Short mmCIF file of C-alpha atoms in Angstrom, two decimals:
data_model
loop_
_atom_site.label_atom_id
_atom_site.label_comp_id
_atom_site.label_asym_id
_atom_site.label_seq_id
_atom_site.Cartn_x
_atom_site.Cartn_y
_atom_site.Cartn_z
CA MET A 221 -97.36 -24.76 106.47
CA ALA A 222 -95.21 -27.79 106.93
CA GLN A 223 -92.70 -28.04 109.63
CA CYS A 224 -89.17 -29.60 109.64
CA THR A 225 -88.98 -32.89 111.03
CA GLY A 226 -85.55 -32.23 112.68
CA CYS A 227 -85.91 -28.79 114.44
CA GLY A 228 -89.58 -28.07 114.05
CA ALA A 229 -88.96 -24.96 112.02
CA ALA A 230 -91.76 -23.52 109.64
CA LEU A 231 -91.17 -24.61 106.04
CA ALA A 232 -92.23 -23.21 102.81
CA PRO A 233 -94.41 -25.65 100.70
CA SER A 234 -91.73 -25.81 98.00
CA ALA A 235 -88.62 -26.06 100.48
CA GLN A 236 -86.32 -28.94 99.70
CA TRP A 237 -83.83 -28.19 102.74
CA CYS A 238 -84.70 -26.85 106.33
CA THR A 239 -83.07 -23.25 106.46
CA GLN A 240 -82.12 -23.78 110.18
CA CYS A 241 -80.89 -27.24 110.46
CA TYR A 242 -80.08 -28.05 106.74
CA LEU A 243 -81.89 -31.44 106.89
CA PRO A 244 -83.43 -32.43 103.60
CA VAL A 245 -87.31 -32.25 103.66
CA THR A 246 -88.99 -35.59 103.22
CA GLY A 247 -92.61 -36.64 103.16
CA ALA A 248 -92.06 -39.13 106.03
CA ALA A 249 -93.62 -38.90 109.44
CA PRO A 250 -91.65 -36.73 112.10
CA ARG A 251 -88.75 -38.36 113.60
CA ALA A 252 -86.96 -37.73 116.98
CA PRO A 253 -83.91 -35.41 117.02
CA ALA A 254 -80.66 -37.04 116.94
CA GLY A 255 -79.55 -38.52 120.17
CA VAL A 256 -83.16 -38.52 121.66
CA PRO A 257 -84.69 -42.08 121.57
CA ASP A 258 -88.27 -41.03 122.30
CA ALA A 259 -89.53 -37.28 121.53
CA PRO A 260 -93.19 -36.07 121.14
CA SER A 261 -94.12 -35.63 117.50
CA ILE A 262 -94.51 -31.96 116.58
CA MET A 263 -97.44 -32.82 114.35
CA SER A 264 -99.61 -35.03 116.46
CA GLY A 265 -98.37 -34.47 119.97
CA THR A 266 -98.09 -38.12 120.54
CA TRP A 267 -94.86 -40.15 121.52
CA GLN A 268 -93.04 -41.85 118.72
CA GLN A 269 -90.02 -44.04 118.41
CA SER A 270 -87.36 -42.85 116.09
CA ALA A 271 -87.59 -44.31 112.83
CA SER A 272 -83.78 -44.02 112.01
CA ALA A 273 -81.15 -45.83 113.70
CA GLY A 274 -78.96 -42.66 113.53
CA PRO A 275 -78.11 -39.70 111.37
CA THR A 276 -78.18 -39.87 107.75
CA PRO A 277 -74.64 -40.66 106.51
CA MET A 278 -73.21 -37.74 104.27
CA ILE A 279 -70.39 -37.51 101.98
CA GLN A 280 -68.01 -34.64 101.44
CA THR A 281 -67.57 -33.33 97.96
CA ARG A 282 -65.94 -30.46 96.15
CA TRP A 283 -66.88 -31.35 92.62
CA LYS A 284 -70.72 -31.63 92.91
CA LYS A 285 -73.27 -28.86 93.63
CA THR A 286 -74.74 -28.85 97.03
CA PRO A 287 -77.55 -26.68 98.41
CA THR A 288 -74.86 -24.58 100.35
CA THR A 289 -71.88 -24.68 97.86
CA PHE A 290 -71.40 -23.93 94.09
CA GLY A 291 -70.51 -26.77 91.64
CA PRO A 292 -67.17 -27.01 89.79
CA VAL A 293 -68.08 -24.30 87.24
CA GLY A 294 -68.91 -22.05 89.87
CA ARG A 295 -65.87 -22.44 92.09
CA VAL A 296 -63.51 -21.97 88.92
CA VAL A 297 -65.43 -18.70 87.80
CA CYS A 298 -65.04 -17.32 91.39
CA THR A 299 -61.47 -18.38 91.65
CA VAL A 300 -60.71 -16.55 88.29
CA LEU A 301 -62.51 -13.39 89.47
CA LEU A 302 -60.52 -13.34 92.73
CA PHE A 303 -57.27 -13.32 90.77
CA LEU A 304 -58.41 -10.55 88.02
CA PRO A 305 -57.47 -7.66 90.18
CA LEU A 306 -53.95 -8.89 91.05
CA PRO A 307 -52.31 -7.74 87.74
CA LEU A 308 -53.97 -4.43 88.16
CA MET A 309 -52.73 -4.00 91.71
CA ILE A 310 -49.20 -5.05 91.07
CA ALA A 311 -49.24 -2.52 87.93
CA TRP A 312 -50.48 0.32 90.27
CA THR A 313 -47.87 -0.50 92.85
CA VAL A 314 -44.99 -0.32 90.32
CA ILE A 315 -46.54 2.82 88.68
CA SER A 316 -46.95 4.71 91.88
CA GLY A 317 -43.58 3.77 93.45
CA GLY A 318 -44.97 1.51 96.09
CA LEU A 319 -48.09 3.39 97.10
CA GLY A 320 -50.32 0.36 96.42
CA ILE A 321 -48.41 -2.02 98.59
CA ILE A 322 -50.98 -2.01 101.34
CA GLY A 323 -53.92 -2.61 99.05
CA LEU A 324 -52.05 -5.44 97.40
CA GLY A 325 -50.89 -7.05 100.42
CA ALA A 326 -54.41 -6.91 102.03
CA TRP A 327 -55.91 -8.46 98.86
CA ALA A 328 -53.45 -11.22 98.31
CA GLY A 329 -52.62 -11.85 102.19
CA VAL A 330 -56.05 -11.52 103.72
CA VAL A 331 -59.08 -11.27 101.09
CA MET A 332 -57.81 -14.05 98.63
CA PRO A 333 -57.07 -16.74 101.40
CA MET A 334 -60.37 -16.41 103.13
CA ALA A 335 -62.35 -16.33 99.96
CA LEU A 336 -60.65 -19.22 98.41
CA ARG A 337 -61.06 -21.23 101.71
CA ASP A 338 -64.77 -20.48 101.49
CA VAL A 339 -65.25 -21.11 97.72
CA TRP A 340 -63.35 -24.46 97.78
CA LYS A 341 -64.71 -25.70 101.07
CA ALA A 342 -66.36 -29.10 100.64
CA GLY A 343 -70.01 -29.65 100.87
CA SER A 344 -72.16 -32.35 102.25
CA LEU A 345 -74.52 -34.48 100.29
CA PRO A 346 -76.62 -37.60 101.53
CA ALA A 347 -74.80 -40.78 100.71
CA GLY A 348 -76.38 -42.86 98.16
#
């Protein structure tokens, strides 16, 4: 089994990203963790100089699919699905004489803001 070059976690043969540190998997030799000039190689047990001068530059995007976020279509679909229960909750509150106000308030004031913030959170992609 392969190991992540950043944190040393075991990786599946087809993995493209490390599931612990979220670094992209590359075929390059192991490199030192960020901030450590010299570190022992996990694979060979020898000391190596860090090949990179610093962390990989990343860009923030809301309009491209990343390994940890939806693309624009998925985000719009999730947003529409979050708004679908609102008319039913409003109708139930009116018909029941106000009994549904607590559920409506919890949905519109707690669940939707948290869900929309998570759905529309910017994802990170390597620059380039």
